[in-house]
Amino acid sequence: MTQTLTPDAATGSSRLADYLQRVRSITPLIRAEAESMERAQTLSDAVRDAIAEQNLHRLLVPTELGGGGLLPSEGLRVYEAMAKADASTAWAFMATSWSTAEVLGYLKPEVAKDLMSRDEDFRVAGQLLPRYPAKQVEGGLIVEGNFAFASGSDHATWIGAGVFVADEDGNAILGEDGQPQPRVAMFPKAEIDLKQNWDVWGLGATGSHDYRVDKVFAPNEHTIVTFGGTPYRSETMYKLSNEFVGPLPHVPVVLGIATRALELLASLAVTKFRPNYGGPIGEADIFKLEFARMEALLHAVRLSFYDLVESAEATVNAGHTRTTEQMARMRQQLSWSHEAMDSIVGFAHRWSGSQSIGRTSTLGRYVRDMQVATQHLLVDPKWLADAATDLLPIYAKAGTDA
């Protein structure tokens, strides 16, 4: 792998280098367990223990709370490295570690400190976008409903549920702005009914189970605003806002998938023959031409994504507000990156021939994982149209300037 595509090439952070080395140290174990984890539809105990022993779950948690204190742009590079080891492992790890760091910034300081100092590590999973009304009662919310896609729930210790504040009859109680009040209510995992029903053909080991919350009380101190709101902490992640940072970690996972797919294809191309090629496919100009195009696309998406995140970090750390254009480009990156990486993995699948269709094929697993990743709500193609709504006027104004 070239230096320009190594996850730590763009930064000199010793903290990031340390966390990347932790991932590399357990990569052989993760790859050895990946096939059996896909069959079992959950991470193995060995992999869960290895992630915990490397203290990776706290990589983005503020140092004051016992975490690694990585910047978002640094944590995203760790997810990319993990995805090259195994996409399901990266997805499950990403879902809990990113969510945990996010919610800590919106909990009262004494509550966050309490949760992070308990014997059982505080790790959040769950469906956090608002779905059901939650009855407002004295001191908190009563939550009832069936939720889905709790990625990472097998190793999480707390489960979040997205709701909106409602009255006794289930009618939304509007906020001062006249809009519903979406919140995330969080519960110890023992208080919810986790269905253990994740059974899919891609991203199989993510533990993205359905779950039911059956009229469980969530005290106000264990709920946070879903969108907007004022964080209690001042780290970069919270300056960027939950609307901006929330969807970001999906991108490095598919970057890792596509990178690994090209690596596996390149190693295969050295010895794979096809009729009438006169040698291995890796020596054929028709293959090399398309490989170069796919590799350039990977490089372009990767650089533009991290440039966006780092520029947004610089904006907020300079005391400015994250811009409308940066928000638009975040939406653009989410959808475009998945389209582009899907093209790259599809290229690897086509040229690998029968080598990617076997049930135990490593490349085949990455093909399946990529296909499932493209189905996530947060990477819907409409995000491209939404991004264009804000980007078009910028170009139009430039076109009319003298």
JSON list of C-alpha atoms in Angstrom, two decimals, residues 97-310:
[
{"chain": "A", "resi": 97, "resn": "SER", "atom": "CA", "xyz": [-17.62, 3.99, 20.11]},
{"chain": "A", "resi": 98, "resn": "TRP", "atom": "CA", "xyz": [-18.81, 6.93, 18.01]},
{"chain": "A", "resi": 99, "resn": "SER", "atom": "CA", "xyz": [-22.25, 7.01, 19.65]},
{"chain": "A", "resi": 100, "resn": "THR", "atom": "CA", "xyz": [-20.74, 6.78, 23.11]},
{"chain": "A", "resi": 101, "resn": "ALA", "atom": "CA", "xyz": [-18.42, 9.72, 22.51]},
{"chain": "A", "resi": 102, "resn": "GLU", "atom": "CA", "xyz": [-21.25, 11.76, 20.98]},
{"chain": "A", "resi": 103, "resn": "VAL", "atom": "CA", "xyz": [-23.72, 11.34, 23.82]},
{"chain": "A", "resi": 104, "resn": "LEU", "atom": "CA", "xyz": [-21.13, 12.08, 26.52]},
{"chain": "A", "resi": 105, "resn": "GLY", "atom": "CA", "xyz": [-20.90, 15.66, 25.34]},
{"chain": "A", "resi": 106, "resn": "TYR", "atom": "CA", "xyz": [-24.62, 16.25, 25.87]},
{"chain": "A", "resi": 107, "resn": "LEU", "atom": "CA", "xyz": [-24.92, 14.62, 29.29]},
{"chain": "A", "resi": 108, "resn": "LYS", "atom": "CA", "xyz": [-24.49, 16.76, 32.39]},
{"chain": "A", "resi": 109, "resn": "PRO", "atom": "CA", "xyz": [-20.82, 16.55, 33.48]},
{"chain": "A", "resi": 110, "resn": "GLU", "atom": "CA", "xyz": [-21.60, 14.75, 36.72]},
{"chain": "A", "resi": 111, "resn": "VAL", "atom": "CA", "xyz": [-23.73, 12.19, 34.88]},
{"chain": "A", "resi": 112, "resn": "ALA", "atom": "CA", "xyz": [-21.06, 11.56, 32.24]},
{"chain": "A", "resi": 113, "resn": "LYS", "atom": "CA", "xyz": [-18.43, 11.17, 34.94]},
{"chain": "A", "resi": 114, "resn": "ASP", "atom": "CA", "xyz": [-20.60, 8.69, 36.82]},
{"chain": "A", "resi": 115, "resn": "LEU", "atom": "CA", "xyz": [-21.29, 6.56, 33.75]},
{"chain": "A", "resi": 116, "resn": "MET", "atom": "CA", "xyz": [-17.64, 6.47, 32.73]},
{"chain": "A", "resi": 117, "resn": "SER", "atom": "CA", "xyz": [-16.40, 5.55, 36.21]},
{"chain": "A", "resi": 118, "resn": "ARG", "atom": "CA", "xyz": [-18.54, 2.45, 36.71]},
{"chain": "A", "resi": 119, "resn": "ASP", "atom": "CA", "xyz": [-17.08, -1.05, 36.71]},
{"chain": "A", "resi": 120, "resn": "GLU", "atom": "CA", "xyz": [-18.97, -1.95, 33.51]},
{"chain": "A", "resi": 121, "resn": "ASP", "atom": "CA", "xyz": [-17.72, 0.09, 30.57]},
{"chain": "A", "resi": 122, "resn": "PHE", "atom": "CA", "xyz": [-20.25, 2.59, 29.20]},
{"chain": "A", "resi": 123, "resn": "ARG", "atom": "CA", "xyz": [-20.91, 1.66, 25.54]},
{"chain": "A", "resi": 124, "resn": "VAL", "atom": "CA", "xyz": [-24.00, 2.88, 23.69]},
{"chain": "A", "resi": 125, "resn": "ALA", "atom": "CA", "xyz": [-25.80, 1.22, 20.76]},
{"chain": "A", "resi": 126, "resn": "GLY", "atom": "CA", "xyz": [-29.29, 1.60, 19.35]},
{"chain": "A", "resi": 127, "resn": "GLN", "atom": "CA", "xyz": [-31.60, 3.33, 16.90]},
{"chain": "A", "resi": 128, "resn": "LEU", "atom": "CA", "xyz": [-31.15, 6.98, 17.83]},
{"chain": "A", "resi": 129, "resn": "LEU", "atom": "CA", "xyz": [-33.28, 8.82, 15.25]},
{"chain": "A", "resi": 130, "resn": "PRO", "atom": "CA", "xyz": [-36.73, 9.70, 16.67]},
{"chain": "A", "resi": 131, "resn": "ARG", "atom": "CA", "xyz": [-39.40, 7.11, 15.98]},
{"chain": "A", "resi": 132, "resn": "TYR", "atom": "CA", "xyz": [-41.99, 6.88, 18.78]},
{"chain": "A", "resi": 133, "resn": "PRO", "atom": "CA", "xyz": [-43.67, 9.25, 21.22]},
{"chain": "A", "resi": 134, "resn": "ALA", "atom": "CA", "xyz": [-42.37, 8.99, 24.79]},
{"chain": "A", "resi": 135, "resn": "LYS", "atom": "CA", "xyz": [-44.71, 10.06, 27.58]},
{"chain": "A", "resi": 136, "resn": "GLN", "atom": "CA", "xyz": [-43.33, 12.88, 29.64]},
{"chain": "A", "resi": 137, "resn": "VAL", "atom": "CA", "xyz": [-43.64, 12.25, 33.36]},
{"chain": "A", "resi": 138, "resn": "GLU", "atom": "CA", "xyz": [-42.07, 13.81, 36.40]},
{"chain": "A", "resi": 139, "resn": "GLY", "atom": "CA", "xyz": [-38.32, 13.42, 36.17]},
{"chain": "A", "resi": 140, "resn": "GLY", "atom": "CA", "xyz": [-38.13, 11.75, 32.77]},
{"chain": "A", "resi": 141, "resn": "LEU", "atom": "CA", "xyz": [-39.79, 9.82, 29.95]},
{"chain": "A", "resi": 142, "resn": "ILE", "atom": "CA", "xyz": [-41.71, 6.56, 29.65]},
{"chain": "A", "resi": 143, "resn": "VAL", "atom": "CA", "xyz": [-40.59, 4.84, 26.45]},
{"chain": "A", "resi": 144, "resn": "GLU", "atom": "CA", "xyz": [-42.47, 2.11, 24.61]},
{"chain": "A", "resi": 145, "resn": "GLY", "atom": "CA", "xyz": [-41.85, 0.81, 21.13]},
{"chain": "A", "resi": 146, "resn": "ASN", "atom": "CA", "xyz": [-40.16, -1.63, 18.79]},
{"chain": "A", "resi": 147, "resn": "PHE", "atom": "CA", "xyz": [-36.81, -0.44, 17.48]},
{"chain": "A", "resi": 148, "resn": "ALA", "atom": "CA", "xyz": [-34.32, -1.83, 14.98]},
{"chain": "A", "resi": 149, "resn": "PHE", "atom": "CA", "xyz": [-30.72, -1.83, 13.78]},
{"chain": "A", "resi": 150, "resn": "ALA", "atom": "CA", "xyz": [-28.92, -1.66, 17.13]},
{"chain": "A", "resi": 151, "resn": "SER", "atom": "CA", "xyz": [-25.49, -2.18, 15.55]},
{"chain": "A", "resi": 152, "resn": "GLY", "atom": "CA", "xyz": [-22.89, -3.24, 18.10]},
{"chain": "A", "resi": 153, "resn": "SER", "atom": "CA", "xyz": [-25.54, -4.24, 20.63]},
{"chain": "A", "resi": 154, "resn": "ASP", "atom": "CA", "xyz": [-23.82, -7.57, 21.34]},
{"chain": "A", "resi": 155, "resn": "HIS", "atom": "CA", "xyz": [-20.96, -5.75, 23.08]},
{"chain": "A", "resi": 156, "resn": "ALA", "atom": "CA", "xyz": [-22.82, -2.57, 24.13]},
{"chain": "A", "resi": 157, "resn": "THR", "atom": "CA", "xyz": [-23.81, -2.06, 27.76]},
{"chain": "A", "resi": 158, "resn": "TRP", "atom": "CA", "xyz": [-26.44, 0.65, 27.19]},
{"chain": "A", "resi": 159, "resn": "ILE", "atom": "CA", "xyz": [-29.10, 0.90, 24.48]},
{"chain": "A", "resi": 160, "resn": "GLY", "atom": "CA", "xyz": [-30.46, 4.18, 23.16]},
{"chain": "A", "resi": 161, "resn": "ALA", "atom": "CA", "xyz": [-33.90, 4.72, 21.67]},
{"chain": "A", "resi": 162, "resn": "GLY", "atom": "CA", "xyz": [-34.91, 7.68, 19.52]},
{"chain": "A", "resi": 163, "resn": "VAL", "atom": "CA", "xyz": [-38.19, 9.29, 20.61]},
{"chain": "A", "resi": 164, "resn": "PHE", "atom": "CA", "xyz": [-40.03, 12.59, 20.70]},
{"chain": "A", "resi": 165, "resn": "VAL", "atom": "CA", "xyz": [-41.49, 14.08, 23.85]},
{"chain": "A", "resi": 166, "resn": "ALA", "atom": "CA", "xyz": [-45.25, 13.49, 24.10]},
{"chain": "A", "resi": 167, "resn": "ASP", "atom": "CA", "xyz": [-48.20, 13.95, 26.43]},
{"chain": "A", "resi": 168, "resn": "GLU", "atom": "CA", "xyz": [-50.40, 11.28, 28.03]},
{"chain": "A", "resi": 169, "resn": "ASP", "atom": "CA", "xyz": [-52.22, 10.71, 24.72]},
{"chain": "A", "resi": 170, "resn": "GLY", "atom": "CA", "xyz": [-49.08, 10.42, 22.62]},
{"chain": "A", "resi": 171, "resn": "ASN", "atom": "CA", "xyz": [-49.32, 13.89, 21.11]},
{"chain": "A", "resi": 172, "resn": "ALA", "atom": "CA", "xyz": [-46.02, 15.67, 20.55]},
{"chain": "A", "resi": 173, "resn": "ILE", "atom": "CA", "xyz": [-45.23, 18.40, 23.07]},
{"chain": "A", "resi": 174, "resn": "LEU", "atom": "CA", "xyz": [-43.81, 21.21, 20.99]},
{"chain": "A", "resi": 175, "resn": "GLY", "atom": "CA", "xyz": [-40.73, 23.13, 22.01]},
{"chain": "A", "resi": 176, "resn": "GLU", "atom": "CA", "xyz": [-40.25, 26.90, 22.10]},
{"chain": "A", "resi": 177, "resn": "ASP", "atom": "CA", "xyz": [-39.64, 26.85, 18.35]},
{"chain": "A", "resi": 178, "resn": "GLY", "atom": "CA", "xyz": [-43.03, 25.23, 17.75]},
{"chain": "A", "resi": 179, "resn": "GLN", "atom": "CA", "xyz": [-41.45, 21.94, 16.63]},
{"chain": "A", "resi": 180, "resn": "PRO", "atom": "CA", "xyz": [-41.48, 18.44, 18.17]},
{"chain": "A", "resi": 181, "resn": "GLN", "atom": "CA", "xyz": [-38.72, 17.71, 20.66]},
{"chain": "A", "resi": 182, "resn": "PRO", "atom": "CA", "xyz": [-36.69, 14.67, 19.54]},
{"chain": "A", "resi": 183, "resn": "ARG", "atom": "CA", "xyz": [-34.57, 13.00, 22.20]},
{"chain": "A", "resi": 184, "resn": "VAL", "atom": "CA", "xyz": [-32.48, 9.92, 22.73]},
{"chain": "A", "resi": 185, "resn": "ALA", "atom": "CA", "xyz": [-33.37, 7.95, 25.85]},
{"chain": "A", "resi": 186, "resn": "MET", "atom": "CA", "xyz": [-30.75, 5.54, 27.14]},
{"chain": "A", "resi": 187, "resn": "PHE", "atom": "CA", "xyz": [-31.19, 2.39, 29.21]},
{"chain": "A", "resi": 188, "resn": "PRO", "atom": "CA", "xyz": [-28.91, -0.27, 30.69]},
{"chain": "A", "resi": 189, "resn": "LYS", "atom": "CA", "xyz": [-29.08, -3.17, 28.24]},
{"chain": "A", "resi": 190, "resn": "ALA", "atom": "CA", "xyz": [-30.72, -5.42, 30.85]},
{"chain": "A", "resi": 191, "resn": "GLU", "atom": "CA", "xyz": [-33.79, -3.16, 30.83]},
{"chain": "A", "resi": 192, "resn": "ILE", "atom": "CA", "xyz": [-34.66, -3.72, 27.17]},
{"chain": "A", "resi": 193, "resn": "ASP", "atom": "CA", "xyz": [-35.62, -6.81, 25.19]},
{"chain": "A", "resi": 194, "resn": "LEU", "atom": "CA", "xyz": [-32.88, -7.45, 22.64]},
{"chain": "A", "resi": 195, "resn": "LYS", "atom": "CA", "xyz": [-34.28, -9.82, 20.00]},
{"chain": "A", "resi": 196, "resn": "GLN", "atom": "CA", "xyz": [-31.03, -11.45, 18.81]},
{"chain": "A", "resi": 197, "resn": "ASN", "atom": "CA", "xyz": [-32.57, -11.67, 15.33]},
{"chain": "A", "resi": 198, "resn": "TRP", "atom": "CA", "xyz": [-29.90, -10.20, 13.05]},
{"chain": "A", "resi": 199, "resn": "ASP", "atom": "CA", "xyz": [-29.69, -12.70, 10.16]},
{"chain": "A", "resi": 200, "resn": "VAL", "atom": "CA", "xyz": [-28.36, -11.21, 6.93]},
{"chain": "A", "resi": 201, "resn": "TRP", "atom": "CA", "xyz": [-25.93, -11.96, 4.09]},
{"chain": "A", "resi": 202, "resn": "GLY", "atom": "CA", "xyz": [-23.70, -8.89, 4.47]},
{"chain": "A", "resi": 203, "resn": "LEU", "atom": "CA", "xyz": [-22.26, -7.12, 7.52]},
{"chain": "A", "resi": 204, "resn": "GLY", "atom": "CA", "xyz": [-23.38, -10.27, 9.26]},
{"chain": "A", "resi": 205, "resn": "ALA", "atom": "CA", "xyz": [-21.43, -9.94, 12.51]},
{"chain": "A", "resi": 206, "resn": "THR", "atom": "CA", "xyz": [-22.54, -6.40, 13.41]},
{"chain": "A", "resi": 207, "resn": "GLY", "atom": "CA", "xyz": [-25.21, -7.50, 15.90]},
{"chain": "A", "resi": 208, "resn": "SER", "atom": "CA", "xyz": [-27.70, -5.02, 14.46]},
{"chain": "A", "resi": 209, "resn": "HIS", "atom": "CA", "xyz": [-30.63, -6.60, 16.27]},
{"chain": "A", "resi": 210, "resn": "ASP", "atom": "CA", "xyz": [-34.19, -5.42, 16.75]},
{"chain": "A", "resi": 211, "resn": "TYR", "atom": "CA", "xyz": [-35.22, -4.59, 20.30]},
{"chain": "A", "resi": 212, "resn": "ARG", "atom": "CA", "xyz": [-38.25, -3.61, 22.32]},
{"chain": "A", "resi": 213, "resn": "VAL", "atom": "CA", "xyz": [-38.53, -1.03, 25.06]},
{"chain": "A", "resi": 214, "resn": "ASP", "atom": "CA", "xyz": [-41.65, -1.89, 27.05]},
{"chain": "A", "resi": 215, "resn": "LYS", "atom": "CA", "xyz": [-42.80, 1.14, 29.06]},
{"chain": "A", "resi": 216, "resn": "VAL", "atom": "CA", "xyz": [-39.40, 1.70, 30.64]},
{"chain": "A", "resi": 217, "resn": "PHE", "atom": "CA", "xyz": [-38.63, 4.90, 32.55]},
{"chain": "A", "resi": 218, "resn": "ALA", "atom": "CA", "xyz": [-35.62, 6.95, 31.41]},
{"chain": "A", "resi": 219, "resn": "PRO", "atom": "CA", "xyz": [-34.66, 9.69, 33.89]},
{"chain": "A", "resi": 220, "resn": "ASN", "atom": "CA", "xyz": [-34.00, 13.08, 32.34]},
{"chain": "A", "resi": 221, "resn": "GLU", "atom": "CA", "xyz": [-30.30, 12.79, 33.12]},
{"chain": "A", "resi": 222, "resn": "HIS", "atom": "CA", "xyz": [-30.11, 9.75, 30.81]},
{"chain": "A", "resi": 223, "resn": "THR", "atom": "CA", "xyz": [-31.69, 11.51, 27.83]},
{"chain": "A", "resi": 224, "resn": "ILE", "atom": "CA", "xyz": [-30.12, 13.94, 25.36]},
{"chain": "A", "resi": 225, "resn": "VAL", "atom": "CA", "xyz": [-31.33, 16.10, 22.49]},
{"chain": "A", "resi": 226, "resn": "THR", "atom": "CA", "xyz": [-31.18, 14.37, 19.11]},
{"chain": "A", "resi": 227, "resn": "PHE", "atom": "CA", "xyz": [-30.49, 17.41, 16.96]},
{"chain": "A", "resi": 228, "resn": "GLY", "atom": "CA", "xyz": [-28.99, 20.72, 17.93]},
{"chain": "A", "resi": 229, "resn": "GLY", "atom": "CA", "xyz": [-28.88, 21.52, 21.59]},
{"chain": "A", "resi": 230, "resn": "THR", "atom": "CA", "xyz": [-26.00, 22.95, 23.55]},
{"chain": "A", "resi": 231, "resn": "PRO", "atom": "CA", "xyz": [-23.29, 20.48, 24.57]},
{"chain": "A", "resi": 232, "resn": "TYR", "atom": "CA", "xyz": [-21.78, 20.60, 28.02]},
{"chain": "A", "resi": 233, "resn": "ARG", "atom": "CA", "xyz": [-18.30, 19.93, 26.68]},
{"chain": "A", "resi": 234, "resn": "SER", "atom": "CA", "xyz": [-16.07, 22.00, 24.38]},
{"chain": "A", "resi": 235, "resn": "GLU", "atom": "CA", "xyz": [-14.08, 19.32, 22.51]},
{"chain": "A", "resi": 236, "resn": "THR", "atom": "CA", "xyz": [-13.97, 19.55, 18.73]},
{"chain": "A", "resi": 237, "resn": "MET", "atom": "CA", "xyz": [-16.57, 16.81, 18.22]},
{"chain": "A", "resi": 238, "resn": "TYR", "atom": "CA", "xyz": [-19.17, 18.84, 20.09]},
{"chain": "A", "resi": 239, "resn": "LYS", "atom": "CA", "xyz": [-18.28, 22.14, 18.44]},
{"chain": "A", "resi": 240, "resn": "LEU", "atom": "CA", "xyz": [-19.01, 20.51, 15.09]},
{"chain": "A", "resi": 241, "resn": "SER", "atom": "CA", "xyz": [-22.61, 19.65, 16.21]},
{"chain": "A", "resi": 242, "resn": "ASN", "atom": "CA", "xyz": [-24.31, 16.28, 16.32]},
{"chain": "A", "resi": 243, "resn": "GLU", "atom": "CA", "xyz": [-26.00, 16.88, 12.95]},
{"chain": "A", "resi": 244, "resn": "PHE", "atom": "CA", "xyz": [-22.61, 17.13, 11.26]},
{"chain": "A", "resi": 245, "resn": "VAL", "atom": "CA", "xyz": [-20.62, 14.43, 13.04]},
{"chain": "A", "resi": 246, "resn": "GLY", "atom": "CA", "xyz": [-23.38, 11.84, 13.48]},
{"chain": "A", "resi": 247, "resn": "PRO", "atom": "CA", "xyz": [-23.31, 10.32, 9.97]},
{"chain": "A", "resi": 248, "resn": "LEU", "atom": "CA", "xyz": [-19.57, 10.71, 9.30]},
{"chain": "A", "resi": 249, "resn": "PRO", "atom": "CA", "xyz": [-18.23, 7.30, 10.44]},
{"chain": "A", "resi": 250, "resn": "HIS", "atom": "CA", "xyz": [-20.06, 5.41, 7.72]},
{"chain": "A", "resi": 251, "resn": "VAL", "atom": "CA", "xyz": [-17.60, 6.75, 5.15]},
{"chain": "A", "resi": 252, "resn": "PRO", "atom": "CA", "xyz": [-14.32, 5.32, 6.52]},
{"chain": "A", "resi": 253, "resn": "VAL", "atom": "CA", "xyz": [-15.89, 1.88, 6.80]},
{"chain": "A", "resi": 254, "resn": "VAL", "atom": "CA", "xyz": [-16.61, 1.74, 3.07]},
{"chain": "A", "resi": 255, "resn": "LEU", "atom": "CA", "xyz": [-13.22, 3.29, 2.32]},
{"chain": "A", "resi": 256, "resn": "GLY", "atom": "CA", "xyz": [-11.65, 0.40, 4.20]},
{"chain": "A", "resi": 257, "resn": "ILE", "atom": "CA", "xyz": [-13.84, -2.12, 2.39]},
{"chain": "A", "resi": 258, "resn": "ALA", "atom": "CA", "xyz": [-12.87, -0.79, -1.03]},
{"chain": "A", "resi": 259, "resn": "THR", "atom": "CA", "xyz": [-9.18, -0.55, -0.18]},
{"chain": "A", "resi": 260, "resn": "ARG", "atom": "CA", "xyz": [-9.10, -4.13, 1.03]},
{"chain": "A", "resi": 261, "resn": "ALA", "atom": "CA", "xyz": [-11.01, -5.29, -2.05]},
{"chain": "A", "resi": 262, "resn": "LEU", "atom": "CA", "xyz": [-8.35, -3.75, -4.31]},
{"chain": "A", "resi": 263, "resn": "GLU", "atom": "CA", "xyz": [-5.58, -5.32, -2.23]},
{"chain": "A", "resi": 264, "resn": "LEU", "atom": "CA", "xyz": [-7.15, -8.75, -2.46]},
{"chain": "A", "resi": 265, "resn": "LEU", "atom": "CA", "xyz": [-7.77, -8.36, -6.20]},
{"chain": "A", "resi": 266, "resn": "ALA", "atom": "CA", "xyz": [-4.22, -7.20, -6.86]},
{"chain": "A", "resi": 267, "resn": "SER", "atom": "CA", "xyz": [-2.78, -10.23, -5.07]},
{"chain": "A", "resi": 268, "resn": "LEU", "atom": "CA", "xyz": [-5.12, -12.49, -7.03]},
{"chain": "A", "resi": 269, "resn": "ALA", "atom": "CA", "xyz": [-4.32, -10.84, -10.38]},
{"chain": "A", "resi": 270, "resn": "VAL", "atom": "CA", "xyz": [-0.73, -12.08, -10.21]},
{"chain": "A", "resi": 271, "resn": "THR", "atom": "CA", "xyz": [-1.77, -15.70, -10.69]},
{"chain": "A", "resi": 272, "resn": "LYS", "atom": "CA", "xyz": [-5.30, -15.59, -12.14]},
{"chain": "A", "resi": 273, "resn": "PHE", "atom": "CA", "xyz": [-5.53, -16.54, -15.82]},
{"chain": "A", "resi": 274, "resn": "ARG", "atom": "CA", "xyz": [-8.37, -16.10, -18.30]},
{"chain": "A", "resi": 275, "resn": "PRO", "atom": "CA", "xyz": [-8.66, -17.61, -21.81]},
{"chain": "A", "resi": 276, "resn": "ASN", "atom": "CA", "xyz": [-7.05, -15.52, -24.57]},
{"chain": "A", "resi": 277, "resn": "TYR", "atom": "CA", "xyz": [-5.17, -13.21, -22.18]},
{"chain": "A", "resi": 278, "resn": "GLY", "atom": "CA", "xyz": [-1.79, -14.84, -22.76]},
{"chain": "A", "resi": 279, "resn": "GLY", "atom": "CA", "xyz": [-0.84, -14.46, -19.10]},
{"chain": "A", "resi": 280, "resn": "PRO", "atom": "CA", "xyz": [-2.15, -13.39, -15.69]},
{"chain": "A", "resi": 281, "resn": "ILE", "atom": "CA", "xyz": [-4.92, -10.77, -15.79]},
{"chain": "A", "resi": 282, "resn": "GLY", "atom": "CA", "xyz": [-2.66, -8.42, -13.84]},
{"chain": "A", "resi": 283, "resn": "GLU", "atom": "CA", "xyz": [-0.47, -8.10, -16.94]},
{"chain": "A", "resi": 284, "resn": "ALA", "atom": "CA", "xyz": [-3.35, -7.21, -19.27]},
{"chain": "A", "resi": 285, "resn": "ASP", "atom": "CA", "xyz": [-3.63, -3.55, -20.27]},
{"chain": "A", "resi": 286, "resn": "ILE", "atom": "CA", "xyz": [-7.42, -3.71, -20.14]},
{"chain": "A", "resi": 287, "resn": "PHE", "atom": "CA", "xyz": [-7.21, -4.72, -16.48]},
{"chain": "A", "resi": 288, "resn": "LYS", "atom": "CA", "xyz": [-4.47, -2.24, -15.58]},
{"chain": "A", "resi": 289, "resn": "LEU", "atom": "CA", "xyz": [-6.37, 0.63, -17.18]},
{"chain": "A", "resi": 290, "resn": "GLU", "atom": "CA", "xyz": [-9.50, -0.03, -15.12]},
{"chain": "A", "resi": 291, "resn": "PHE", "atom": "CA", "xyz": [-7.50, -0.72, -11.96]},
{"chain": "A", "resi": 292, "resn": "ALA", "atom": "CA", "xyz": [-5.78, 2.65, -12.27]},
{"chain": "A", "resi": 293, "resn": "ARG", "atom": "CA", "xyz": [-9.12, 4.40, -12.67]},
{"chain": "A", "resi": 294, "resn": "MET", "atom": "CA", "xyz": [-10.60, 2.64, -9.64]},
{"chain": "A", "resi": 295, "resn": "GLU", "atom": "CA", "xyz": [-7.51, 3.35, -7.54]},
{"chain": "A", "resi": 296, "resn": "ALA", "atom": "CA", "xyz": [-7.65, 7.03, -8.51]},
{"chain": "A", "resi": 297, "resn": "LEU", "atom": "CA", "xyz": [-11.32, 7.16, -7.54]},
{"chain": "A", "resi": 298, "resn": "LEU", "atom": "CA", "xyz": [-10.54, 5.64, -4.14]},
{"chain": "A", "resi": 299, "resn": "HIS", "atom": "CA", "xyz": [-7.76, 8.16, -3.62]},
{"chain": "A", "resi": 300, "resn": "ALA", "atom": "CA", "xyz": [-9.96, 11.10, -4.65]},
{"chain": "A", "resi": 301, "resn": "VAL", "atom": "CA", "xyz": [-12.85, 10.16, -2.37]},
{"chain": "A", "resi": 302, "resn": "ARG", "atom": "CA", "xyz": [-10.55, 9.46, 0.56]},
{"chain": "A", "resi": 303, "resn": "LEU", "atom": "CA", "xyz": [-8.65, 12.73, 0.28]},
{"chain": "A", "resi": 304, "resn": "SER", "atom": "CA", "xyz": [-11.75, 14.86, -0.23]},
{"chain": "A", "resi": 305, "resn": "PHE", "atom": "CA", "xyz": [-13.50, 13.25, 2.74]},
{"chain": "A", "resi": 306, "resn": "TYR", "atom": "CA", "xyz": [-10.70, 13.81, 5.24]},
{"chain": "A", "resi": 307, "resn": "ASP", "atom": "CA", "xyz": [-10.10, 17.29, 3.84]},
{"chain": "A", "resi": 308, "resn": "LEU", "atom": "CA", "xyz": [-13.75, 18.13, 4.55]},
{"chain": "A", "resi": 309, "resn": "VAL", "atom": "CA", "xyz": [-13.61, 16.85, 8.12]},
{"chain": "A", "resi": 310, "resn": "GLU", "atom": "CA", "xyz": [-10.30, 18.52, 8.88]}
]
